[in-house]
CSV table of C-alpha atoms in Angstrom, one decimal:
chain,number,residue,atom,x,y,z
A,166,MET,CA,0.2,0.2,0.3
A,167,THR,CA,1.3,3.5,-0.6
A,168,SER,CA,1.0,6.1,1.1
A,169,THR,CA,0.8,9.8,-0.4
A,170,VAL,CA,3.2,12.4,1.0
A,171,ALA,CA,1.1,16.5,-0.4
A,172,PRO,CA,3.6,19.1,-1.2
A,173,PRO,CA,4.3,21.2,1.4
A,174,GLY,CA,2.2,24.4,1.5
A,175,VAL,CA,2.7,27.8,1.7
A,176,LEU,CA,2.7,27.9,5.9
A,177,SER,CA,4.6,24.1,6.6
A,178,PRO,CA,7.7,24.7,8.2
A,179,ALA,CA,10.8,25.3,5.3
A,180,TYR,CA,8.2,28.6,4.5
A,181,ARG,CA,6.2,29.5,7.7
A,182,ALA,CA,8.2,32.2,8.6
A,183,CYS,CA,8.9,34.3,6.0
A,184,THR,CA,5.4,33.3,4.9
A,185,LEU,CA,4.1,35.3,8.2
A,186,ALA,CA,6.6,38.0,7.6
A,187,LEU,CA,5.2,38.8,3.9
A,188,SER,CA,2.0,38.4,5.3
A,189,GLY,CA,2.1,40.6,8.4
A,190,THR,CA,4.4,43.4,5.6
A,191,PHE,CA,1.3,43.2,2.3
A,192,VAL,CA,-1.2,43.9,5.6
A,193,LEU,CA,0.6,46.4,6.9
A,194,VAL,CA,1.6,47.6,3.0
A,195,ALA,CA,-2.6,47.2,2.6
A,196,PHE,CA,-4.1,49.4,5.6
A,197,ALA,CA,-1.8,52.8,4.7
A,198,GLY,CA,-3.1,52.5,0.8
A,199,LEU,CA,-6.3,52.7,1.8
A,200,ALA,CA,-5.7,54.8,4.4
A,201,LEU,CA,-4.0,57.0,3.1
A,202,SER,CA,-6.9,57.0,0.0
A,203,THR,CA,-9.4,57.8,2.4
A,204,VAL,CA,-8.2,61.0,4.0
A,205,MET,CA,-6.7,62.4,1.5
A,206,PRO,CA,-9.7,64.5,-0.1
A,207,ILE,CA,-10.0,66.2,3.6
A,208,ALA,CA,-5.9,66.8,3.1
A,209,VAL,CA,-5.9,68.3,0.5
A,210,GLN,CA,-8.7,70.8,0.9
A,211,GLU,CA,-7.0,71.5,4.1
A,212,LEU,CA,-4.4,72.7,2.6
A,213,ASP,CA,-6.1,74.6,0.0
A,214,GLY,CA,-4.8,71.9,-2.7
A,215,LEU,CA,-7.7,71.0,-4.5
A,216,GLY,CA,-6.1,71.9,-7.7
A,217,LEU,CA,-2.9,69.7,-7.2
A,218,TYR,CA,-5.1,66.5,-5.9
A,219,ALA,CA,-4.1,64.8,-9.0
A,220,LEU,CA,-0.5,65.8,-8.3
A,221,ALA,CA,-0.2,64.0,-4.5
A,222,PHE,CA,-1.6,61.3,-6.3
A,223,GLY,CA,0.6,61.0,-9.6
A,224,GLY,CA,3.7,62.4,-7.9
A,225,PHE,CA,3.8,59.6,-5.8
A,226,LEU,CA,4.5,57.3,-8.3
A,227,THR,CA,6.9,59.7,-10.8
A,228,THR,CA,9.4,58.9,-7.6
A,229,GLY,CA,8.8,55.4,-7.8
A,230,ILE,CA,9.4,54.8,-10.9
A,231,ILE,CA,13.2,56.4,-9.9
A,232,GLY,CA,12.4,53.8,-7.0
A,233,THR,CA,11.8,50.6,-8.6
A,234,VAL,CA,14.7,50.8,-11.2
A,235,LEU,CA,17.3,51.2,-8.7
A,236,ALA,CA,15.9,48.7,-6.6
A,237,GLY,CA,15.8,46.4,-9.2
A,238,GLY,CA,18.9,46.3,-10.0
A,239,TRP,CA,20.1,46.2,-6.6
A,240,ALA,CA,17.8,43.2,-5.4
A,241,ASP,CA,19.2,41.2,-8.5
A,242,ARG,CA,23.1,42.2,-7.8
A,243,ARG,CA,23.0,42.0,-3.4
A,244,GLY,CA,19.3,40.3,-3.0
A,245,PRO,CA,15.8,42.2,-2.1
A,246,ALA,CA,16.9,42.3,2.1
A,247,PRO,CA,18.9,45.8,1.1
A,248,ALA,CA,16.7,47.2,-1.7
A,249,LEU,CA,13.5,46.5,0.9
A,250,CYS,CA,14.6,47.9,4.1
A,251,ALA,CA,15.5,51.3,2.3
A,252,GLY,CA,12.2,51.3,0.5
A,253,LEU,CA,10.3,51.2,3.7
A,254,LEU,CA,12.5,54.0,5.5
A,255,CYS,CA,11.7,56.2,2.8
A,256,PHE,CA,8.7,55.9,3.0
A,257,SER,CA,8.5,56.2,6.9
A,258,GLY,CA,9.7,59.1,6.5
A,259,GLY,CA,7.8,60.3,3.9
A,260,ALA,CA,4.7,59.7,5.6
A,261,LEU,CA,5.6,61.2,8.4
A,262,LEU,CA,6.5,64.4,6.5
A,263,SER,CA,2.9,64.9,4.7
A,264,GLY,CA,1.6,64.2,8.1
A,265,LEU,CA,4.0,67.0,9.4
A,266,ALA,CA,2.4,69.5,6.5
A,267,ALA,CA,1.3,73.0,6.9
A,268,THR,CA,2.1,73.2,3.6
A,269,MET,CA,0.9,72.0,0.4
A,270,SER,CA,4.3,71.9,-0.8
A,271,VAL,CA,6.0,70.1,2.3
A,272,PHE,CA,2.7,67.1,2.0
A,273,LEU,CA,4.2,66.6,-1.5
A,274,VAL,CA,8.0,66.8,-0.6
A,275,GLY,CA,6.7,63.5,1.5
A,276,ARG,CA,3.8,61.8,-1.2
A,277,TYR,CA,7.7,61.5,-3.6
A,278,LEU,CA,9.4,60.3,-1.1
A,279,GLN,CA,6.8,57.6,0.2
A,280,GLY,CA,6.7,57.5,-3.3
A,281,PHE,CA,10.4,56.4,-3.9
A,282,GLY,CA,9.9,53.8,-0.9
A,283,GLY,CA,7.3,52.1,-2.5
A,284,GLY,CA,8.6,51.4,-5.4
A,285,ALA,CA,11.7,50.1,-3.9
A,286,VAL,CA,9.3,47.8,-1.5
A,287,THR,CA,6.7,46.0,-4.2
A,288,VAL,CA,9.5,45.0,-6.4
A,289,ALA,CA,11.6,43.7,-4.0
A,290,LEU,CA,8.6,41.9,-2.1
A,291,TYR,CA,7.6,40.3,-5.8
A,292,VAL,CA,11.5,39.7,-5.7
A,293,VAL,CA,11.3,37.7,-2.4
A,294,VAL,CA,8.9,35.6,-3.6
A,295,GLY,CA,10.8,34.5,-6.3
A,296,ARG,CA,13.5,33.8,-4.4
A,297,ALA,CA,11.7,32.2,-1.5
A,298,TYR,CA,9.3,29.4,-3.3
A,299,PRO,CA,9.5,27.5,-5.3
A,300,THR,CA,6.7,27.2,-8.6
A,301,GLY,CA,4.2,25.7,-7.9
A,302,LEU,CA,3.1,28.1,-4.9
A,303,ARG,CA,3.7,31.2,-6.1
A,304,PRO,CA,-0.3,31.2,-7.0
A,305,ARG,CA,-1.2,30.2,-3.9
A,306,MET,CA,1.2,33.1,-2.6
A,307,PHE,CA,0.1,36.0,-4.4
A,308,SER,CA,-3.5,34.9,-3.3
A,309,LEU,CA,-2.6,34.6,0.7
A,310,ILE,CA,-1.0,37.9,-0.3
A,311,THR,CA,-4.2,39.5,-2.1
A,312,ALA,CA,-5.7,38.0,1.7
A,313,CYS,CA,-3.7,40.0,3.6
A,314,TRP,CA,-6.3,43.0,2.3
A,315,ILE,CA,-9.5,41.9,4.1
A,316,VAL,CA,-9.1,43.1,7.2
A,317,PRO,CA,-7.3,46.4,6.4
A,318,SER,CA,-10.1,46.6,3.3
A,319,MET,CA,-12.6,46.7,6.7
A,320,VAL,CA,-10.9,48.7,8.7
A,321,GLY,CA,-8.8,50.7,6.9
A,322,PRO,CA,-11.0,53.7,5.6
A,323,PRO,CA,-12.7,53.7,9.1
A,324,VAL,CA,-10.7,53.5,11.1
A,325,ALA,CA,-8.7,56.4,9.2
A,326,GLY,CA,-12.3,58.4,9.1
A,327,VAL,CA,-12.8,58.5,12.5
A,328,VAL,CA,-8.7,59.7,12.6
A,329,ALA,CA,-9.3,62.1,9.8
A,330,GLU,CA,-12.4,63.1,11.4
A,331,THR,CA,-11.8,63.5,15.7
A,332,LEU,CA,-8.6,64.3,15.9
A,333,SER,CA,-6.7,65.3,12.1
A,334,TRP,CA,-6.4,63.4,8.8
A,335,HIS,CA,-1.9,64.8,10.2
A,336,TRP,CA,-3.0,61.4,12.8
A,337,VAL,CA,-3.1,59.5,9.6
A,338,PHE,CA,0.1,60.1,8.3
A,339,HIS,CA,2.0,59.7,11.2
A,340,GLY,CA,0.5,56.1,12.4
A,341,ILE,CA,1.0,54.8,9.0
A,342,ALA,CA,5.1,56.3,9.6
A,343,PHE,CA,4.8,53.7,12.7
A,344,LEU,CA,3.8,50.5,11.2
A,345,ALA,CA,6.2,50.7,8.6
A,346,VAL,CA,9.1,50.8,10.9
A,347,LEU,CA,6.5,47.6,12.0
A,348,ALA,CA,7.7,46.4,8.8
A,349,LEU,CA,10.9,46.4,8.5
A,350,VAL,CA,10.7,45.1,12.1
A,351,LEU,CA,8.7,41.9,11.0
A,352,LEU,CA,11.4,41.5,8.2
A,353,ALA,CA,14.1,41.3,9.9
A,354,ARG,CA,15.2,37.6,10.4
A,355,PRO,CA,13.2,36.1,7.5
A,356,LEU,CA,14.5,38.1,4.6
A,357,SER,CA,18.6,37.4,6.6
A,358,ARG,CA,18.4,33.8,5.7
A,359,LEU,CA,17.4,34.5,1.4
A,360,ARG,CA,20.1,34.0,-0.5
A,361,THR,CA,22.1,36.7,-2.7
A,362,VAL,CA,21.4,34.8,-6.2
A,363,GLY,CA,19.7,31.2,-6.6
A,364,ALA,CA,16.6,30.7,-6.0
A,365,PRO,CA,13.6,26.8,-4.7
A,366,GLU,CA,14.9,23.8,-6.6
A,367,GLU,CA,14.5,24.0,-10.3
A,368,GLU,CA,15.2,27.4,-11.0
A,369,GLY,CA,18.6,28.1,-12.7
A,370,GLY,CA,18.6,29.8,-16.0
A,371,GLY,CA,16.4,30.3,-19.5
A,372,GLY,CA,13.2,31.8,-19.8
A,373,GLU,CA,12.4,34.9,-21.3
A,374,GLY,CA,14.7,38.4,-20.8
A,375,GLY,CA,17.2,39.8,-22.2
A,376,PRO,CA,20.8,40.9,-20.7
A,377,VAL,CA,21.4,40.2,-17.6
A,378,SER,CA,21.6,43.6,-15.6
A,379,GLY,CA,19.4,45.8,-13.9
A,380,LEU,CA,17.6,48.6,-15.2
A,381,GLY,CA,19.4,51.8,-16.5
A,382,VAL,CA,19.7,54.6,-13.6
A,383,VAL,CA,19.7,57.7,-16.1
A,384,PRO,CA,16.5,57.0,-18.5
A,385,ALA,CA,14.8,56.0,-15.4
A,386,LEU,CA,15.7,59.4,-14.0
A,387,ALA,CA,15.0,60.8,-18.0
A,388,VAL,CA,11.5,59.2,-17.4
A,389,ALA,CA,10.9,60.8,-13.9
A,390,LEU,CA,11.4,63.7,-14.5
A,391,GLY,CA,9.5,63.9,-18.2
A,392,ALA,CA,6.6,62.4,-16.1
A,393,GLY,CA,6.4,65.6,-13.8
A,394,LEU,CA,7.6,68.0,-16.1
A,395,LEU,CA,4.0,66.2,-17.8
A,396,GLN,CA,2.1,66.8,-14.2
A,397,TYR,CA,3.7,70.4,-13.2
A,398,ALA,CA,2.1,71.6,-17.2
A,399,GLY,CA,-1.1,70.0,-15.9
A,400,THR,CA,-1.7,71.7,-13.0
A,401,PRO,CA,-3.5,75.0,-13.3
A,402,SER,CA,-2.0,78.7,-13.5
A,403,ALA,CA,1.3,77.5,-13.4
A,404,PRO,CA,3.5,79.2,-15.6
A,405,TYR,CA,5.9,78.1,-18.9
A,406,ARG,CA,2.6,75.0,-19.1
A,407,LEU,CA,3.7,74.2,-22.8
A,408,PRO,CA,7.5,73.9,-22.4
A,409,ALA,CA,7.2,71.6,-20.0
A,410,ALA,CA,4.2,69.4,-21.5
A,411,VAL,CA,7.3,69.3,-24.9
A,412,VAL,CA,10.3,69.0,-23.1
A,413,GLY,CA,8.0,65.8,-20.7
A,414,LEU,CA,7.0,64.7,-23.5
A,415,VAL,CA,10.5,64.0,-25.4
A,416,LEU,CA,12.1,62.8,-22.4
A,417,LEU,CA,8.9,60.0,-21.8
A,418,VAL,CA,9.6,59.1,-25.9
A,419,VAL,CA,13.5,59.1,-25.4
A,420,GLN,CA,14.8,57.8,-22.4
A,421,LEU,CA,11.5,54.9,-21.9
A,422,ARG,CA,12.1,52.5,-24.4
A,423,PRO,CA,15.2,51.3,-22.1
A,424,LEU,CA,13.8,50.8,-19.4
A,425,LEU,CA,11.1,48.4,-20.9
A,426,PRO,CA,11.7,45.1,-22.0
A,427,ALA,CA,12.4,45.4,-26.2
A,428,GLY,CA,9.5,45.2,-28.1
A,429,THR,CA,6.4,45.5,-24.9
A,430,LEU,CA,5.3,48.9,-26.5
A,431,ARG,CA,4.6,47.3,-29.7
A,432,ALA,CA,2.8,43.9,-27.6
A,433,ARG,CA,4.8,41.4,-28.7
A,434,ARG,CA,4.4,38.0,-27.2
A,435,GLY,CA,5.2,37.1,-24.0
A,436,ILE,CA,6.8,38.5,-21.5
A,437,PRO,CA,6.4,42.8,-23.1
A,438,SER,CA,2.3,42.1,-23.7
A,439,LEU,CA,3.0,40.7,-19.8
A,440,VAL,CA,4.5,44.5,-18.4
A,441,LEU,CA,2.7,46.3,-20.9
A,442,LEU,CA,-1.4,44.9,-19.0
A,443,ARG,CA,0.2,45.3,-16.4
A,444,GLY,CA,-0.1,48.7,-17.5
A,445,VAL,CA,-2.3,49.9,-19.2
A,446,ALA,CA,-5.2,47.7,-16.3
A,447,ALA,CA,-3.6,49.2,-13.6
A,448,GLY,CA,-3.3,53.0,-15.0
A,449,ALA,CA,-7.3,53.0,-15.9
A,450,TYR,CA,-7.8,51.1,-12.0
A,451,PHE,CA,-5.9,53.5,-10.6
A,452,THR,CA,-7.3,56.5,-12.2
A,453,ILE,CA,-11.3,55.4,-11.2
A,454,GLU,CA,-9.9,54.0,-7.4
A,455,THR,CA,-8.0,57.6,-6.9
A,456,TYR,CA,-11.1,59.3,-7.9
A,457,ILE,CA,-13.9,57.6,-6.4
A,458,PRO,CA,-13.4,58.9,-3.3
A,459,LEU,CA,-13.1,62.9,-4.5
A,460,MET,CA,-16.4,62.8,-6.6
A,461,LEU,CA,-18.8,61.0,-3.3
A,462,VAL,CA,-17.4,62.9,-1.2
A,463,ASN,CA,-17.7,66.4,-3.1
A,464,GLU,CA,-20.5,65.0,-5.7
A,465,ARG,CA,-23.0,63.2,-2.8
A,466,GLN,CA,-22.2,64.5,0.0
A,467,TRP,CA,-20.7,61.2,1.9
A,468,SER,CA,-18.9,61.3,4.9
A,469,PRO,CA,-15.4,60.2,4.5
A,470,GLY,CA,-15.5,56.7,5.7
A,471,ALA,CA,-18.7,55.9,3.8
A,472,ALA,CA,-16.2,56.8,0.4
A,473,GLY,CA,-14.1,54.8,1.8
A,474,MET,CA,-16.3,51.7,1.8
A,475,SER,CA,-16.2,52.0,-1.4
A,476,LEU,CA,-12.4,50.7,-1.4
A,477,THR,CA,-13.3,48.0,0.9
A,478,GLY,CA,-15.8,46.2,-1.1
A,479,ALA,CA,-13.1,46.8,-4.1
A,480,ALA,CA,-10.2,45.0,-1.5
A,481,LEU,CA,-12.7,42.0,-0.8
A,482,THR,CA,-13.8,41.5,-4.5
A,483,TRP,CA,-9.5,41.5,-5.7
A,484,PHE,CA,-8.9,38.4,-2.8
A,485,ALA,CA,-11.6,36.9,-3.6
A,486,ALA,CA,-10.6,36.4,-7.2
A,487,SER,CA,-7.3,36.0,-6.9
A,488,TRP,CA,-8.1,33.6,-4.1
A,489,LEU,CA,-9.7,32.1,-7.2
A,490,GLN,CA,-7.2,32.2,-9.6
A,491,GLY,CA,-4.8,30.2,-6.3
A,492,ARG,CA,-6.2,27.7,-6.0
A,493,PRO,CA,-4.1,24.5,-7.8
A,494,ARG,CA,-6.6,23.0,-10.2
A,495,LEU,CA,-7.6,25.7,-12.5
A,496,PRO,CA,-10.3,25.0,-14.8
A,497,TRP,CA,-8.5,26.8,-17.4
A,498,PRO,CA,-5.1,27.8,-18.9
A,499,ARG,CA,-3.3,30.6,-16.3
A,500,GLU,CA,-3.5,33.5,-19.8
A,501,ARG,CA,-7.6,33.2,-19.9
A,502,VAL,CA,-7.6,33.5,-16.4
A,503,VAL,CA,-5.7,36.8,-17.1
A,504,LEU,CA,-7.9,37.6,-20.6
A,505,VAL,CA,-11.7,37.2,-18.6
A,506,GLY,CA,-10.3,39.4,-16.0
A,507,ALA,CA,-8.9,41.9,-18.4
A,508,LEU,CA,-12.5,42.0,-19.4
A,509,ILE,CA,-14.6,41.8,-16.3
A,510,HIS,CA,-12.2,45.5,-15.8
A,511,GLY,CA,-13.5,47.2,-18.5
A,512,ALA,CA,-16.8,45.9,-17.1
A,513,GLY,CA,-16.7,47.4,-14.4
A,514,ALA,CA,-14.9,51.5,-16.0
A,515,ALA,CA,-18.0,50.6,-18.2
A,516,LEU,CA,-20.7,51.4,-14.5
A,517,THR,CA,-18.4,53.7,-12.5
A,518,LEU,CA,-18.9,55.5,-15.2
A,519,SER,CA,-22.3,55.1,-16.0
A,520,GLY,CA,-22.7,56.1,-11.5
A,521,THR,CA,-21.7,60.2,-12.7
A,522,LEU,CA,-25.5,60.5,-14.2
A,523,ARG,CA,-27.3,62.2,-11.7
A,524,ALA,CA,-30.7,60.3,-12.6
A,525,MET,CA,-28.5,57.0,-11.2
A,526,PRO,CA,-27.5,56.3,-7.6
A,527,ALA,CA,-24.3,56.9,-6.4
A,528,VAL,CA,-23.7,53.7,-5.2
A,529,THR,CA,-23.5,52.8,-9.1
A,530,VAL,CA,-20.2,54.4,-8.7
A,531,ALA,CA,-19.0,52.0,-5.7
A,532,VAL,CA,-20.5,48.8,-7.7
A,533,GLY,CA,-18.1,49.4,-10.5
A,534,LEU,CA,-15.2,49.6,-8.3
A,535,LEU,CA,-16.1,46.3,-6.6
A,536,VAL,CA,-17.1,44.6,-10.6
A,537,ALA,CA,-13.3,46.3,-11.8
A,538,GLY,CA,-12.0,45.4,-8.4
A,539,PHE,CA,-12.8,41.7,-9.0
A,540,GLY,CA,-10.4,41.8,-12.7
A,541,MET,CA,-8.4,42.9,-11.6
A,542,GLY,CA,-7.9,39.9,-9.4
A,543,LEU,CA,-8.0,37.1,-11.7
A,544,LEU,CA,-5.9,39.6,-13.6
A,545,LEU,CA,-3.2,41.6,-11.9
A,546,PRO,CA,-1.7,37.8,-9.0
A,547,GLY,CA,-1.7,36.3,-13.3
A,548,VAL,CA,0.3,38.5,-14.3
A,549,GLY,CA,3.0,38.6,-11.8
A,550,VAL,CA,2.7,34.6,-12.0
A,551,LEU,CA,2.9,33.9,-15.6
A,552,THR,CA,6.4,37.0,-15.8
A,553,LEU,CA,8.3,35.4,-12.5
A,554,GLU,CA,7.9,31.8,-14.1
A,555,ARG,CA,9.3,33.0,-17.4
A,556,SER,CA,12.5,34.9,-15.9
A,557,PRO,CA,15.5,33.7,-15.3
A,558,THR,CA,15.9,33.3,-11.9
A,559,ASP,CA,18.8,36.4,-12.0
A,560,GLN,CA,17.0,38.7,-13.7
A,561,GLN,CA,13.4,38.4,-11.3
A,562,GLY,CA,14.4,42.0,-10.4
A,563,ARG,CA,14.9,43.4,-13.4
A,564,ASN,CA,11.0,42.2,-15.0
A,565,SER,CA,9.6,42.6,-11.6
A,566,ALA,CA,10.7,46.2,-12.2
A,567,SER,CA,9.1,46.2,-15.4
A,568,LEU,CA,6.6,45.5,-14.1
A,569,GLN,CA,6.0,47.7,-11.3
A,570,LEU,CA,7.1,50.7,-14.1
A,571,SER,CA,4.7,49.7,-16.0
A,572,ASP,CA,2.1,50.3,-13.2
A,573,SER,CA,3.7,53.8,-12.6
A,574,LEU,CA,4.4,55.2,-15.4
A,575,SER,CA,0.9,54.2,-16.9
A,576,SER,CA,-0.8,55.0,-14.0
A,577,VAL,CA,1.3,58.8,-13.6
A,578,LEU,CA,0.0,58.9,-17.5
A,579,LEU,CA,-3.4,58.6,-16.8
A,580,VAL,CA,-3.4,60.4,-13.8
A,581,VAL,CA,-2.1,63.3,-15.9
A,582,VAL,CA,-4.7,63.8,-18.6
A,583,CYS,CA,-7.3,62.9,-16.4
A,584,GLY,CA,-6.5,65.5,-13.4
A,585,ALA,CA,-6.2,67.5,-16.8
A,586,LEU,CA,-9.6,67.4,-18.0
A,587,PHE,CA,-11.1,67.4,-14.3
A,588,ASN,CA,-9.8,70.7,-13.6
A,589,MET,CA,-10.7,71.7,-17.1
A,590,ALA,CA,-14.1,70.5,-16.1
A,591,HIS,CA,-14.4,72.0,-12.8
A,592,VAL,CA,-16.7,74.1,-11.8
A,593,ARG,CA,-16.9,73.9,-7.4
A,594,ALA,CA,-17.9,71.1,-5.6
A,595,GLY,CA,-21.5,69.1,-5.7
A,596,GLN,CA,-21.4,70.9,-10.3
A,597,ASP,CA,-18.8,68.6,-11.1
A,598,THR,CA,-20.5,65.9,-12.9
A,599,ALA,CA,-19.2,66.5,-16.3
A,600,ALA,CA,-15.2,66.9,-14.7
A,601,PHE,CA,-15.8,63.2,-13.4
A,602,ALA,CA,-17.2,62.0,-16.4
A,603,ALA,CA,-14.6,62.9,-18.5
A,604,VAL,CA,-11.9,61.1,-15.7
A,605,PHE,CA,-13.8,57.8,-15.8
A,606,GLY,CA,-14.2,58.0,-19.6
A,607,THR,CA,-10.5,58.3,-20.5
A,608,ALA,CA,-10.1,55.5,-17.1
A,609,LEU,CA,-13.0,52.8,-19.0
A,610,ALA,CA,-11.3,53.9,-22.7
A,611,VAL,CA,-7.2,52.2,-21.5
A,612,ALA,CA,-8.9,49.4,-19.8
A,613,ALA,CA,-10.6,48.2,-22.9
A,614,ALA,CA,-7.5,47.6,-24.2
A,615,ALA,CA,-6.7,45.4,-21.8
A,616,GLY,CA,-8.3,42.7,-23.6
A,617,PRO,CA,-6.8,43.2,-26.9
A,618,VAL,CA,-3.3,43.1,-25.1
A,619,ALA,CA,-4.5,39.9,-22.8
A,620,ARG,CA,-4.5,37.9,-25.4
A,621,ARG,CA,-0.4,38.1,-26.3
A,622,ILE,CA,0.4,37.2,-23.4
A,623,THR,CA,1.3,33.6,-24.6
A,624,PRO,CA,4.7,33.2,-25.3
A,625,PRO,CA,6.3,33.0,-29.2
A,626,HIS,CA,6.4,30.1,-30.7
A,627,PRO,CA,9.6,29.2,-30.9
A,628,GLU,CA,10.3,30.0,-35.3
A,629,GLU,CA,7.8,33.4,-34.4
A,630,LYS,CA,11.2,34.6,-31.9
A,631,ASN,CA,13.3,33.7,-34.4
A,632,LEU,CA,11.4,36.5,-36.9
A,633,ALA,CA,10.7,39.0,-34.2
A,634,THR,CA,15.0,39.3,-33.7
A,635,LEU,CA,16.1,39.6,-37.0
């Protein structure tokens, strides 16, 4: 009689310490993101910076580009621990500075420092998953990571809303600074056990990818500068807006391509399309998520806590979808699951746009975010799993950085465009139906492009790959 030995899980003795530390870190990161999004409308209005609302989010992502690129190369050379530690410290310092801000300019500087740290943290965490877990456990680990958003999604927005209403929004940022330091303490021991190079079991060479090297720092700085100039050009009443926009576009066009896998902007099959899909889907979702709290507070007179609960619902549907895609035996190939997620995400964006109409109940907007969140729960973990599977160990940092770069840059550009549209159509709080319709309509147009890109994420056949390199 033969006995069947169950394969190790993410909580088996070999992986338990790392899994618990990563889970604790993601719980803290999730709480930070949801809490800050909840209080952002209050902060910018108190600092008389409503016209710079988009810049508070877009600037965060712009500096995140630099952190992403630096952390990707650093993690490939030295392992993820140094990049992750530095990123958490920067994130904590930025949150503290924003919490102490008495002017919008100081607040934005803090947000930029947060963004730099956040970009480094995201890439480093991806590399930890790639280095610490074998291929068979990564889908389950991504599902667990998504599950870490459940409690923060239920607790974060209402707690942040109560703190902002009873004390001040400043204290929300101070609390986030403390939590980032706590995350660093939780990760110290598991990170010390990770090898600098190599990965578990079957990892070796091969896979898709380019030369073994980190992404270029100089192109990253140029792209971040270009994105920053475009955000400046979208700021109301800013001098020299046209020259800033022209220089920003030139920097992006010239310097972006070296930072992405060859063929990304042409949706070349395989990793290039995975990187492009991440950017298209995440940019549309981030834009919707950014403006929903502002719309519900300003247009429909919801309280910040109630508006933040729409983020809670989206986190729950995101988790439900991620749990489904993380099952050991999927009924469909993972590529098809990603495609279905892209289509559902687009349907949610369409529902959100319809919710801007006065004839529709305000809850329609929140329901649209719930649907979009479910689509992202299918799409985003699948993109991460497929990218790690197809990347050699010594390129996991580079390709993870490319994913995050695509995510951040797409979100920055879309927030810049939508911020400019919002400022052009803005009348006053309570009379901005057209402004929000322009924002959500633009996000829908971008989300609709995710479906065609998702059809190209399968690797090219050998003969196609050879022709592509000629």
